[in-house]
Structures are given as C-alpha cells and as structure tokens.
Coordinates of C-alpha atoms and ligand atoms in Angstrom, one line a residue:
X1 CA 0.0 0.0 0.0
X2 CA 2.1 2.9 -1.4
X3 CA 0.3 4.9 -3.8
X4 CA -1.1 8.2 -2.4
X5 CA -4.3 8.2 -5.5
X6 CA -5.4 5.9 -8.2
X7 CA -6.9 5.6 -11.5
X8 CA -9.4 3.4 -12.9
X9 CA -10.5 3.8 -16.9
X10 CA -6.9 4.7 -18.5
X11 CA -8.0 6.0 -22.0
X12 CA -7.5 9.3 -22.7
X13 CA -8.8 11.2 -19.6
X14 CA -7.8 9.0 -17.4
X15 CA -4.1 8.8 -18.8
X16 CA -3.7 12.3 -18.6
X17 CA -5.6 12.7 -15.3
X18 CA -2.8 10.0 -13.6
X19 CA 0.0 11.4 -15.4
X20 CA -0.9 15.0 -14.2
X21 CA -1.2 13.6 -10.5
X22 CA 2.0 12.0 -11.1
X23 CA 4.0 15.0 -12.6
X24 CA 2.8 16.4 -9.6
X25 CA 4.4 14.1 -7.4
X26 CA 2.0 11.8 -6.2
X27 CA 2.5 8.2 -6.3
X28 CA -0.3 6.7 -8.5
X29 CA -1.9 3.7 -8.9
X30 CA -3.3 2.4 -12.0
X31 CA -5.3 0.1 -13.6
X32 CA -7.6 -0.1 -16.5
X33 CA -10.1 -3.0 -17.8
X34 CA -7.7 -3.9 -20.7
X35 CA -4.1 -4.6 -19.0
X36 CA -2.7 -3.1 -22.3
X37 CA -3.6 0.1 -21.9
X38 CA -2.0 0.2 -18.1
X39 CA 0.9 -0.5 -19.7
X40 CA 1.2 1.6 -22.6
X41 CA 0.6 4.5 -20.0
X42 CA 3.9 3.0 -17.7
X43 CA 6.3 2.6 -20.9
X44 CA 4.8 5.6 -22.5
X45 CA 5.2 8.0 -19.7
X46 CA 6.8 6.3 -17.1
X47 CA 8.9 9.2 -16.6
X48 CA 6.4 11.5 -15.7
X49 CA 6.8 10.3 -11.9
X50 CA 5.6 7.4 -10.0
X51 CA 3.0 4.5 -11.3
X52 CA 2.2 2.1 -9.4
X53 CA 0.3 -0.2 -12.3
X54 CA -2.2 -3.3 -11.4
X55 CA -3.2 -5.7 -13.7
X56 CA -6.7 -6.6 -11.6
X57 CA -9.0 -4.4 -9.5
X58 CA -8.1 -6.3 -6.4
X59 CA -4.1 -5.9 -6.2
X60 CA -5.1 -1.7 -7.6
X61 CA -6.8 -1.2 -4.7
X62 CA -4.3 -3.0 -2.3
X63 CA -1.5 -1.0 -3.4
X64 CA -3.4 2.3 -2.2
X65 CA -2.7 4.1 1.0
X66 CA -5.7 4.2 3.5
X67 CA -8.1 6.2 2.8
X68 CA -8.0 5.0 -0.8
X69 CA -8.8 7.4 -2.9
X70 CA -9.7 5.9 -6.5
X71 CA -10.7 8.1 -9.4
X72 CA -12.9 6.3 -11.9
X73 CA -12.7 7.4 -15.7
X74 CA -14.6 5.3 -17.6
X75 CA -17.4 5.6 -20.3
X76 CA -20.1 7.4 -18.0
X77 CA -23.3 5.7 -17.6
X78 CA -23.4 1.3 -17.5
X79 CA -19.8 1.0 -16.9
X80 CA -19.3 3.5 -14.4
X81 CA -22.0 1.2 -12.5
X82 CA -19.9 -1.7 -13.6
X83 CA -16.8 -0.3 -12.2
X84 CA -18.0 0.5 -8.9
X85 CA -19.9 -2.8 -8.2
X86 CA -16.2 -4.1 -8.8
X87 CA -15.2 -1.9 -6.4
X88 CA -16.8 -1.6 -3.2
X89 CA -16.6 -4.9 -1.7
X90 CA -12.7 -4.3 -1.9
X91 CA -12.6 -1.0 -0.2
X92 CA -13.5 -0.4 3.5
X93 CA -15.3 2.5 5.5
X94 CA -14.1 5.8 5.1
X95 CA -12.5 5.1 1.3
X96 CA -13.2 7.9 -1.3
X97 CA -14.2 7.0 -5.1
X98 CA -14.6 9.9 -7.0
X99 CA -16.1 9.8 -10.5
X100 CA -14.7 11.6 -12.9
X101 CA -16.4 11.2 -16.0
X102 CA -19.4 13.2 -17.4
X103 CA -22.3 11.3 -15.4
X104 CA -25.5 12.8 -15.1
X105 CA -26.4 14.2 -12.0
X106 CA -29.4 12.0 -10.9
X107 CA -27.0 9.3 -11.6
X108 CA -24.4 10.5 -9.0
X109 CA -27.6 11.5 -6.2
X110 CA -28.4 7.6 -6.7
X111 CA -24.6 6.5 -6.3
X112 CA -23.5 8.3 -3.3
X113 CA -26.3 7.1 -1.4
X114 CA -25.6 3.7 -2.4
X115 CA -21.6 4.3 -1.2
X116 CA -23.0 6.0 1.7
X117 CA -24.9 2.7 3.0
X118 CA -21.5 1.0 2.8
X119 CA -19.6 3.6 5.1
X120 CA -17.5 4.9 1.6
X121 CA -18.0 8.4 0.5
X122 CA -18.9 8.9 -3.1
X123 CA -17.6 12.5 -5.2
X124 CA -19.3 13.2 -8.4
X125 CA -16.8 15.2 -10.2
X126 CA -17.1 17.1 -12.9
X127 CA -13.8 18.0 -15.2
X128 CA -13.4 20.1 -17.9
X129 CA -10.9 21.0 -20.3
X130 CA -10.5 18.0 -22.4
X131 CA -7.6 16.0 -22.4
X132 CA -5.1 18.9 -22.8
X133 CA -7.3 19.7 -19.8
X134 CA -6.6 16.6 -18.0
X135 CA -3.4 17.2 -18.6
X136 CA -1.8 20.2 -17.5
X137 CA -4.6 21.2 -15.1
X138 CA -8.4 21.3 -15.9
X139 CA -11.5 22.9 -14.3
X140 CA -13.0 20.6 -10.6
X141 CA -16.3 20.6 -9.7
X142 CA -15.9 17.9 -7.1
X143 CA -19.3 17.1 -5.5
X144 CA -19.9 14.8 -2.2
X145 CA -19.4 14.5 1.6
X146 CA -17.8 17.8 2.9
X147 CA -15.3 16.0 4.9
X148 CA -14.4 13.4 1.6
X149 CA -13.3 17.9 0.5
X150 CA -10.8 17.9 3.2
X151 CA -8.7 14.7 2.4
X152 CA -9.1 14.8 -1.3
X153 CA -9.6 18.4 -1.7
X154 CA -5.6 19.7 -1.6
X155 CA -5.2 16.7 -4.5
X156 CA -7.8 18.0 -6.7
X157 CA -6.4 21.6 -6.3
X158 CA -3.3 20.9 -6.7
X159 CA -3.6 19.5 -10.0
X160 CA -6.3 21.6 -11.0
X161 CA -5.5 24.7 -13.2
X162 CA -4.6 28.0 -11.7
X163 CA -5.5 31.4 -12.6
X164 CA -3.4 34.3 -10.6
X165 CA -2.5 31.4 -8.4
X166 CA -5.7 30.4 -7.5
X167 CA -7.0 26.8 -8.3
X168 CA -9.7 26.1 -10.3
X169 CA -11.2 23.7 -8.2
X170 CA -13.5 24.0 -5.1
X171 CA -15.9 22.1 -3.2
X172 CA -19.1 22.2 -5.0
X173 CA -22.0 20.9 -2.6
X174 CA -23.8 17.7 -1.4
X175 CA -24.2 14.2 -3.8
X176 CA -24.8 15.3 -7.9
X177 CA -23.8 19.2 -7.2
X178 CA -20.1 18.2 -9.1
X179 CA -21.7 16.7 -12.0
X180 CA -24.6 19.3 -11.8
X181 CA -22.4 22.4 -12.4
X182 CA -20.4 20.3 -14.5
X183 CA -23.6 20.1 -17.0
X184 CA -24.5 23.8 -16.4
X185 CA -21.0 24.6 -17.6
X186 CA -21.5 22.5 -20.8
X187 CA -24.9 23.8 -21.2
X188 CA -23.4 27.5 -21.1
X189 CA -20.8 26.6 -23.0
X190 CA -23.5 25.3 -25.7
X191 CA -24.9 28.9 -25.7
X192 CA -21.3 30.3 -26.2
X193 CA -20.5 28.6 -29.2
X194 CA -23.9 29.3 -30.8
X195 CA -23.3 33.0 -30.2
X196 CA -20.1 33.2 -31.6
X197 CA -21.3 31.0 -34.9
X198 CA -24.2 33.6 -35.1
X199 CA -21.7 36.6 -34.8
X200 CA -19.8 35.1 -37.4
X201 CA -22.8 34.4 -40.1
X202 CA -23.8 38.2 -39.3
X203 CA -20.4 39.1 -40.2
X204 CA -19.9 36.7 -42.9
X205 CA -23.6 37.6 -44.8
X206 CA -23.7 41.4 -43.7
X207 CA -20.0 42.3 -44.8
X208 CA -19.6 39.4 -47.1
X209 CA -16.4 39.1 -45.3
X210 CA -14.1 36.5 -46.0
X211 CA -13.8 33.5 -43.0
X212 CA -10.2 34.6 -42.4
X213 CA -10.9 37.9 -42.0
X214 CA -13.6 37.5 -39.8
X215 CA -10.7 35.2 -37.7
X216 CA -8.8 38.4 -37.4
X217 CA -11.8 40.4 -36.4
X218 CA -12.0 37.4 -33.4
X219 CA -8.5 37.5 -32.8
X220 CA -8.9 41.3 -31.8
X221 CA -11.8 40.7 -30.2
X222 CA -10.1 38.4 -28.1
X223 CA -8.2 41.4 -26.9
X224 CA -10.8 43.1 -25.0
X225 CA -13.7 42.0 -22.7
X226 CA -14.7 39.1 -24.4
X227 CA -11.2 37.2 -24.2
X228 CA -12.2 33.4 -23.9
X229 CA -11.2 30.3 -24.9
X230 CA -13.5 29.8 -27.4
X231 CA -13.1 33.5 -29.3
X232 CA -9.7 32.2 -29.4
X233 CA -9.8 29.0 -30.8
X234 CA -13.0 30.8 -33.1
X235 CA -10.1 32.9 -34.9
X236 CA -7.6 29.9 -35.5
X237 CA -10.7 27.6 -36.9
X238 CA -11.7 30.6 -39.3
X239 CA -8.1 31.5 -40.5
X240 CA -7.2 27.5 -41.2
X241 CA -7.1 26.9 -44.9
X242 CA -8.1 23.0 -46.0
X243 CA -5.1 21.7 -46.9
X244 CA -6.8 19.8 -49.8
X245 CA -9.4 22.4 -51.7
X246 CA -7.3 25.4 -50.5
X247 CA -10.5 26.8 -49.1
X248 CA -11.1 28.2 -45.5
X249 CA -11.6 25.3 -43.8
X250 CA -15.1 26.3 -42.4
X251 CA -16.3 25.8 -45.4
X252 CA -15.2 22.6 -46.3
X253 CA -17.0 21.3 -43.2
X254 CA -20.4 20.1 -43.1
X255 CA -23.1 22.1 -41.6
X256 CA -24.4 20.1 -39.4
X257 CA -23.5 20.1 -35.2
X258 CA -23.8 17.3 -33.5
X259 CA -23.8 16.3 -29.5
X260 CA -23.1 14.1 -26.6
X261 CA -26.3 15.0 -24.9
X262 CA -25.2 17.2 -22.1
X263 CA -27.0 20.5 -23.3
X264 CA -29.8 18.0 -23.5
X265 CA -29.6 17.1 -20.1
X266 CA -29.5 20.9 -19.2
X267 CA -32.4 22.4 -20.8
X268 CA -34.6 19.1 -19.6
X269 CA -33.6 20.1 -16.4
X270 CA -34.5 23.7 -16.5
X271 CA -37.7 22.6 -18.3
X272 CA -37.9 20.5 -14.7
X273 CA -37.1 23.6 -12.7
X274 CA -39.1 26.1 -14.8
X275 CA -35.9 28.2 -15.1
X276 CA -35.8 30.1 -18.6
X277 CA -32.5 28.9 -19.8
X278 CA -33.5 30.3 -23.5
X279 CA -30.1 31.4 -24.4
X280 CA -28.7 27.4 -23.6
X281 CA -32.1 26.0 -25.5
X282 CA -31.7 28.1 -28.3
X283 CA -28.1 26.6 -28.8
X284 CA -29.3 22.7 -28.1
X285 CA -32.3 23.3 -30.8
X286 CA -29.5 25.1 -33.9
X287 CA -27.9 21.5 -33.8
X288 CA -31.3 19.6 -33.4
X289 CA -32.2 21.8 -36.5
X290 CA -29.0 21.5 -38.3
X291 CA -28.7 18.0 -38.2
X292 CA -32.7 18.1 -39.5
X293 CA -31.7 16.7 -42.7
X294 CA -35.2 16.0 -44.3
X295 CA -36.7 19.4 -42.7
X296 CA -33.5 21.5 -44.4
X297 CA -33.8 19.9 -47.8
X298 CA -37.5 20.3 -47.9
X299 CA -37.3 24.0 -47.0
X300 CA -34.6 25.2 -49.2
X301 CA -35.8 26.8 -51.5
X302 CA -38.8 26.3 -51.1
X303 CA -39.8 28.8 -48.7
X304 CA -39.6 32.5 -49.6
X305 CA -37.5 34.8 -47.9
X306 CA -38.5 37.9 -49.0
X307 CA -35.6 39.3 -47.3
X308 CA -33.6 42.1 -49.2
X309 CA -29.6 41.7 -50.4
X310 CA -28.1 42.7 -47.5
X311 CA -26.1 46.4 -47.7
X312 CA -24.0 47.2 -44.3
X313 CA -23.1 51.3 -45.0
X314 CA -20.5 51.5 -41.9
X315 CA -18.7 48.1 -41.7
X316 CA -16.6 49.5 -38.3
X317 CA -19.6 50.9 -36.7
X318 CA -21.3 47.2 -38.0
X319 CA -18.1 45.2 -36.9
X320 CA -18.8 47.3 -33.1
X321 CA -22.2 46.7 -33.1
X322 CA -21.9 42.7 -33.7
X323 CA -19.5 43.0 -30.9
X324 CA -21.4 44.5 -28.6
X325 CA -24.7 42.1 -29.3
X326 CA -22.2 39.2 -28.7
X327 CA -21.2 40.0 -25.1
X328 CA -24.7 41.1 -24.5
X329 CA -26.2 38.0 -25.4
X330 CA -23.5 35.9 -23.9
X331 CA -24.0 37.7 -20.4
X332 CA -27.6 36.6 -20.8
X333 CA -26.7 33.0 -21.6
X334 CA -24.4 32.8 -18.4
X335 CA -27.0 35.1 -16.2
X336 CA -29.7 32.4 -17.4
X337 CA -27.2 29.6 -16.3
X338 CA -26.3 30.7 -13.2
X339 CA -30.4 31.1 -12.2
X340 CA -30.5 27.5 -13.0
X341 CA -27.6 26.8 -10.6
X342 CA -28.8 28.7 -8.2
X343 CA -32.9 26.8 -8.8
X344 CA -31.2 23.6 -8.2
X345 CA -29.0 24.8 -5.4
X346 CA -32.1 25.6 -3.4
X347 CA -34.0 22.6 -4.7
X348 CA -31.6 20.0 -3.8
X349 CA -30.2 21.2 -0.7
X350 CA -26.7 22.0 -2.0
X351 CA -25.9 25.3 -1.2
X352 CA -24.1 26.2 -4.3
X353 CA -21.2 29.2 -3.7
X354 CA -22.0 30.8 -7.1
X355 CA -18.8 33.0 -7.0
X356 CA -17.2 30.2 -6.3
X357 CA -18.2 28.7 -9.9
X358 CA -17.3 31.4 -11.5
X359 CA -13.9 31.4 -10.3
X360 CA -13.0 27.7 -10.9
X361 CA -14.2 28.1 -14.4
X362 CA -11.6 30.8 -15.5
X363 CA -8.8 28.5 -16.0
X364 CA -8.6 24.9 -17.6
X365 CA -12.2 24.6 -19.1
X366 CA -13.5 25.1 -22.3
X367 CA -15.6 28.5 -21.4
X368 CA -12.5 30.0 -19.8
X369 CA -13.2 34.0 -20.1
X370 CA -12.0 37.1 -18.3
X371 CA -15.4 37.8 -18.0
X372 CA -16.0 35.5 -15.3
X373 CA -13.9 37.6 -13.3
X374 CA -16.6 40.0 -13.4
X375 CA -19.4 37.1 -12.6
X376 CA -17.1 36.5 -9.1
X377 CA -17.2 39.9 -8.3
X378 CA -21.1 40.3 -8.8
X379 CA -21.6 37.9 -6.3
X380 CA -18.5 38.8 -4.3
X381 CA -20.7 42.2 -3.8
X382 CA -24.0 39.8 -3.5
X383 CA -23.4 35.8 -3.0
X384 CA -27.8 36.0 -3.4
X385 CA -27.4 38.1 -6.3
X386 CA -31.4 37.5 -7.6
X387 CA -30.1 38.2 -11.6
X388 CA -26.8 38.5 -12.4
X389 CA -27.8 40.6 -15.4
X390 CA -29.3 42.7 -12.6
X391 CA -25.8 43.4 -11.1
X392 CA -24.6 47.2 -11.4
X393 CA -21.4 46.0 -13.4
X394 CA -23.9 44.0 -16.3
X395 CA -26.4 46.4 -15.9
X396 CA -23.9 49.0 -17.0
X397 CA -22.1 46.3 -19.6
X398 CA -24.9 45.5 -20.9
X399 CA -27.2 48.8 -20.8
X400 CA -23.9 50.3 -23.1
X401 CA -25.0 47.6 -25.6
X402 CA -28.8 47.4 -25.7
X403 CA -29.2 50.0 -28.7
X404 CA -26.4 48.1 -30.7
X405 CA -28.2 44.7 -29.5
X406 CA -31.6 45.8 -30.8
X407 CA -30.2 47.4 -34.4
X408 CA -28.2 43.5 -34.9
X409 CA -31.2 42.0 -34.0
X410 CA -33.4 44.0 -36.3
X411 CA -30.7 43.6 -39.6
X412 CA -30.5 40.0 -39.2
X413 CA -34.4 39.2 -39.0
X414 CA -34.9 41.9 -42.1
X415 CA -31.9 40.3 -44.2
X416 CA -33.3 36.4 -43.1
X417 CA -30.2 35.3 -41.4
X418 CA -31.3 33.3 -38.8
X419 CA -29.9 34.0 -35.0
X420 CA -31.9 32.1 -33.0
X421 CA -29.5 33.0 -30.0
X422 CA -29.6 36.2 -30.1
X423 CA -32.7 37.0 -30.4
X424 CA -34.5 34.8 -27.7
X425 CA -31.8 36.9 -25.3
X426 CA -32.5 40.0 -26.4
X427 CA -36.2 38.6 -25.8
X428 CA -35.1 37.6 -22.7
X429 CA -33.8 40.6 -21.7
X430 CA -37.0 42.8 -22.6
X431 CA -38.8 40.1 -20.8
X432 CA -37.5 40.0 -17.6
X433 CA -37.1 44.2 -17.7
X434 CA -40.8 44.5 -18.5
X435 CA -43.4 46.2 -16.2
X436 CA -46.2 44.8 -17.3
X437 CA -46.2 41.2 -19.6
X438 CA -48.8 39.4 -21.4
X439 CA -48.8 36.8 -19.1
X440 CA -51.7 38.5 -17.8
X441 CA -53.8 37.9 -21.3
X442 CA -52.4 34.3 -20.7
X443 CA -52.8 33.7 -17.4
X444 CA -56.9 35.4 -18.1
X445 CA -57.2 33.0 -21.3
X446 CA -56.7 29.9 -18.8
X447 CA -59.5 31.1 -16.3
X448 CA -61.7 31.5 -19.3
X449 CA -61.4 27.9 -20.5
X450 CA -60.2 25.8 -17.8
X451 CA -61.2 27.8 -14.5
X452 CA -57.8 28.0 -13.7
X453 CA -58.3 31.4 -11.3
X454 CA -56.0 34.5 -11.6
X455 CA -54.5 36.7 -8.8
X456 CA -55.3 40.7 -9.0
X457 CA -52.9 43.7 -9.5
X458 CA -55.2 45.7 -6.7
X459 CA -55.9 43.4 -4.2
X460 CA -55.1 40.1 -2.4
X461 CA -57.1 36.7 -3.1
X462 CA -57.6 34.3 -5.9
X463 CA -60.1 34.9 -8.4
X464 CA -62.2 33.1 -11.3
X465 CA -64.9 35.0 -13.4
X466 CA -67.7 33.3 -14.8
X467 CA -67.0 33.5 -18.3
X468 CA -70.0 31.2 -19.6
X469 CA -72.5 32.7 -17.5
X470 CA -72.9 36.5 -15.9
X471 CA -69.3 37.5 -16.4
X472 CA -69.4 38.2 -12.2
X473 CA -66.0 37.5 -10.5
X474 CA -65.6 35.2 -7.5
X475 CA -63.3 35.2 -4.8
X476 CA -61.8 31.7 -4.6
Ligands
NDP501 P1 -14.2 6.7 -22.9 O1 -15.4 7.5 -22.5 O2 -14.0 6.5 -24.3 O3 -14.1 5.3 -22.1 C1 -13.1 4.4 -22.3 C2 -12.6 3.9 -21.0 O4 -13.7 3.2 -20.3 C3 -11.6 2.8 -21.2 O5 -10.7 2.9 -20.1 C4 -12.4 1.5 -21.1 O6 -11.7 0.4 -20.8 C5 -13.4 1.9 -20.0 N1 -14.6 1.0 -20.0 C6 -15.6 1.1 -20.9 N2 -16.5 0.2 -20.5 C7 -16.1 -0.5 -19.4 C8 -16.6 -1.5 -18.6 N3 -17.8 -2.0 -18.8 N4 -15.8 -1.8 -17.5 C9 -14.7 -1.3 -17.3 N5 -14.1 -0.3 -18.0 C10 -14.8 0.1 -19.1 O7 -12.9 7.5 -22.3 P2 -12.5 9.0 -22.2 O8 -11.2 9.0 -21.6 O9 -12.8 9.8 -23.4 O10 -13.5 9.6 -21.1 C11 -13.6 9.1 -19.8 C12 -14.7 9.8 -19.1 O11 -14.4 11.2 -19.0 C13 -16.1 9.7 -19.7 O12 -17.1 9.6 -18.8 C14 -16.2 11.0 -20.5 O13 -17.6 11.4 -20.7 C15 -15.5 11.9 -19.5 N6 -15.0 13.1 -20.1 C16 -14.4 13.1 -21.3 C17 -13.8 14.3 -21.9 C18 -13.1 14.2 -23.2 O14 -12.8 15.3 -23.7 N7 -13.0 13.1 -23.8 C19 -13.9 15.6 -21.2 C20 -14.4 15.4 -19.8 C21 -15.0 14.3 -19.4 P3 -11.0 -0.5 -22.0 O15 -9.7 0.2 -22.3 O16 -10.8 -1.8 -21.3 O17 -11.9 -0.6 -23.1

C-alpha cells in the first residue's frame, strides 16, 4: 500500500488525469479493464513520476494508502456502475471514489447514497478541459461529503489549473452538485459557441467578409472583454485553410452540429425547474435543426425569404455593433445559467457558492473568459445576487449595448439570417425588464377555459370569473 491516488478507466482522460497527479508528485496507482492500456501508460510516460500499475482491480486497490482514494474514468453511464460494483466490496469505511467522467447528476444522487450505506463516500466530479485539460490542469467541480473535500480536496487543487494562483477547483456541494455544475457549464458553453457562430454568419452575410478575416476580427476581439477560450480557438478555426481544396476550412466542413447530450440534459432540467434557460435552449435546438436533414432539404428553397440583399453602410460601426450584441447575449446566456444553478441549489439542498463557480471556471475549461472575473465579483458584492444581469457592473455592460443589441437583431431578422440566440436573449432581456407582460392575457385565457383562477394587481385573493354565464368574479 504505497500509492497516495489511483486511476481506474486509462483512455485518454484517465491517462492524462494520472500522469498529471503523477508530474505532480503523487504516487499513483493504476489500472484499467484492458491490461494493455496500463501498460502503454507506464512505458509511454513512465517518466512523468511514480506509477504504481495493477493488472486486476483487487491488487489496484491494495497498493493504495488508507483512505483510498480511487478516481474512476470510464465511459459514463453502465460502466461506471460496472466499475463501482467491482469496487466496493474491496474498499473499507471511510475510502473515497470519486467519479470523474461526465455522469448525469441524478445518476451520481443515486450513487452516493448507495456508497454512503456502505460507510465509503462517493464524489461526483465534474472536469473540464479535455484532455489537454486533464493534462496540465483542468477545471474541478468535485461534489460529495464535505469532509471526503478535506482529504481529497488539496489533490484535486493541486492539479487543478490556476489562474493568478488560484486553483480552479472547489468544493461544489452535497451528492450530484459536481456533476450538476459540470452540466451547467457545458450547457453554457452550448450557448457560447452558438453565439459566436451567429456573430460570425452576421459578419460573414452582412459584410460578405471572408472567414479569415472575420478570424482576425475574433483575434482582436479576443483582446478586450470578451477574451475566452473559445473566441480564441474561433479565430484559429476561421483562419485554417483546407489543406486539400485550399478553401477556409469552415467551409469545407459540413453544416451540421452534433452532441453528446449534455445540453440536452441541461435544458430538460430547467424545463424541470421552470428556469428560462433560453439562451442554452436556443443553442441545443440550432444543432437539433442543423442535423434536420429532411426538414433542411425540404425547405430550401422552397420557402420564400422575401428578405432584401443585404447592404452594411458602416462596416466598423457594424463590426462594433456585432460585438457588442455578442457580449450582451452571452452575459444573458451565463446570467440564465447561473439562475439555473442557483434553482437547483435551493432545490436539492446544495448550497451552491455561485462566485465560487465562477472562479473555478476561469482557467482549464473550455468556457474559460476574463469575463468570469466580473461574474465572481457580482456575487462577491452579492453571493444572493437574484439576476446576475441585474448586477450594477452588467447592468452598466450591458445597458452600453442594448441600442447596438436591438439594431443587430433587427438587420438579421430583415436580411433572413437566422440568430436564433440572439434574439431569444434580447427577448429575454426585454422580458424579464418588462413592467407589465402578457402573461396576464395568458394567465386570463386559462380562467376562461379551464377555471384555472387568476390573482389581481389591486388586491389580495384568488379569483375566477364566470365567463360562460354572468361574467361576475368570485373570490376563490
Ligand atoms: P471513454 O469514455 O472512451 O471510455 C473508455 C474507458 O472506459 C476505457 O478505459 C475503457 O476500458 C473503459 N470502459 C468502458 N466500458 C467499461 C466497462 N464495462 N468496465 C470497465 N471499463 C470500461 O474514455 P474518455 O477518456 O474519453 O472519457 C472518460 C470519461 O471522461 C467519460 O465519462 C467521459 O464522458 C468523460 N470526459 C471526457 C472528456 C473528453 O474530452 N474526452 C472531457 C471530460 C470528461 P478498456 O480500455 O478496457 O476498453
């Protein structure tokens, strides 16, 4: 029993995540279903530190040091469950097995509850990053027993990725809060890409701007508040040339976006919840409709457009105004996401640090962004911040854009370029500002046909009107 961690599921996540504790100087165990694997990862990187390689699940476990703490990396859902029924009857009370992979988060509730009846304490992580993530330090939203945090907290940390020094890991909350706020994230970062794709077809239709220069429009965006990951790596897809046709390789790649189901996850959730997560919806249902293959061919051309050829006068004051539509939207899409977090928080029992989130999602993951910076601080000022968009920083951020928001808006729905994300959170954003909505017609329209009452604006009480007969109001 020598080896401080351990690592079940060695494919690529796993591989990275043991060589990463390892180059960190922990001594790791590992092991993987296929005994070939283990030891490609001991030849192959050997010298990264100290592996501590098993061949079964029984001698893995005996070569960790009490309490074991075993990461599993496998394919989430069925063999996950596999892995752990392997597991528990050779671990004893008090042993940590934290799950690494991208389970869903009712999967994880049902899990640690099931470790918990056999003394072991069960953490739902979530990781993101990838496996360059995995690697040199991703993003940690470890779930679980608090005091599971304090032994296997430092670890996680340590090899998480830093940002000014801090780690981009912290203790998330009780059972599936890891793997919940792991899911949020992708969600979010669902509604991110969307945004910048429709930034880039306004750009691309309204300017008739080539792809690369578009790229170097992104590349100085990424300059200024919305630096991100994802502007970044936006710029370097746009300016790569297909090696084969010699055409910018965004074109040579078909137009359809596909998914592992996480974004799906999300928005059922906040369907769940009754959390408007348009921004993160919008984003799930442009790859449902891209990948509509009968729908798209039976539309094209066939329905009209009616939509004029598209003129920009000012293309700086057009470039500015795309810009400042982009971070508008995308402060709605995170605003949105963080509501949901904060939903489930209070639902669950999990007492979700929202700053906190914000803070380990700077570095290592995929919707890195100096912007989050900004989200920590809003709920540095507030940690029950009601909106986020509602916070004087946004509100300010935000209220700069609004006029340039609306005018984007307006172009693309006259020209008949389709921005399904920017519109719902400019929507949004006029929603949730309104005084008065027509939720009122609504809500009257379901006391009319299905007696289903209505409160007043003037006084207490619930109300139904007799619609069929007299038209007289009750008092419920
Ligand atoms: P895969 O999801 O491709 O899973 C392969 C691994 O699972 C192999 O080690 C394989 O063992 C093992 N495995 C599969 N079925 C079983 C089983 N029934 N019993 C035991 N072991 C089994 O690997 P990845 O490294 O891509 O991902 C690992 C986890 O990390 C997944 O949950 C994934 O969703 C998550 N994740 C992945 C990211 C990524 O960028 N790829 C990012 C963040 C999270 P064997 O070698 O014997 O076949």
């Amino acid at each position: 029993a020598t080896a401080q961690i351990g690592v079940t599921g060695l494919a690529v996540m796993g591989r990275n995540l043991a060589r990463n504790f390892a180059r960190h100087g922990y001594t790791v165990a590992v092991h993987n279903r296929s005994w070939a694997r283990t030891q490609s990862l001991v030849a192959d990187h050997g010298a990264d530190g100290t592996f501590v390689p098993s061949e079964s699940m029984a001698e893995f476990v005996a070569s960790l040091e009490r309490p074991r703490k075993v990461v599993v990396m496998v394919k989430a859902g069925g063999p996950t469950d596999a892995v752990i029924a392997e597991l528990v009857p050779l671990l004893e009370e008090g042993d940590i097995v934290i799950d690494a992979g991208n389970a869903h988060f009712p999967d994880t509730i049902r899990r640690e509850a099931e470790l918990k009846a056999h003394g072991l304490h069960f953490v739902g992580t979530g990781v993101s990053g990838g496996e360059e993530g995995a690697l040199n330090g991703p993003s940690i939203m470890p779930g679980g027993s608090r005091e599971s945090y304090t032994t296997l907290g430092p670890i996680l940390e340590d090899i998480s990725a830093k940002v000014d020094g801090v780690p981009c890991c912290a203790y998330v909350g009780p059972n599936g809060a890891g793997h919940f706020v792991k899911m949020v994230h992708n969600g979010i970062e669902y509604a991110d890409m969307q945004l910048i794709a429709e930034a880039y077809d306004l750009l691309r239709q309204g300017l008739g701007a080539s792809a690369s220069e578009i790229g170097d429009i992104f590349a100085e965006w990424n300059s200024g508040d919305l630096e991100s990951f994802l502007i970044e790596i936006s710029a370097d897809v746009l300016r790569h040339v297909d090696a084969e046709t010699g055409q910018a390789f965004v074109d040579v790649v078909l137009d359809r976006a596909e998914q592992k189901g996480t974004g799906r996850w999300t928005v059922q959730n906040a369907l769940d919840l009754g959390v408007p997560i348009t921004g993160i919806a919008e984003a799930t249902f442009a790859r449902a409709l891209s990948g509509s293959v009968p729908q798209r061919e039976a539309a094209r051309g066939a329905l009209p457009a009616h939509a004029a050829a598209w003129d920009v006068q000012d293309r700086d004051a057009f470039v500015e105004d795309v810009r400042l539509a982009l971070y508008a939207s995308k402060v709605v899409a995170y605003s949105q996401g963080f509501d949901q977090i904060a939903a489930a928080s209070a639902e669950y029992d999990w007492d979700i640090d929202r700053g906190a989130m914000a803070r380990i999602w700077r570095g290592g993951c995929i919707i890195r962004a100096r912007f989050l910076n900004r989200i920590t601080e809003a709920y540095e000022r507030d940690a029950n911040l009601p909106l986020l968009l509602a916070d004087e920083y946004f509100t300010g951020a935000v209220g700069n854009g609004v006029a340039a928001w609306r005018r984007v808006v307006a172009a693309a729905a006259q020209n008949g370029v389709p921005t399904p994300a920017f519109s719902s959170s400019l929507a949004y954003y006029d929603g949730v500002r309104a005084d008065r909505l027509p939720a009122a017609l609504v809500q009257a329209q379901r006391d009319f046909f299905g007696a289903h009452t209505y409160h007043r604006v003037d006084r207490d009480g619930t109300f139904h009107t007799e619609w069929t007969g007299d038209r007289s109001e009750t008092a419920q």
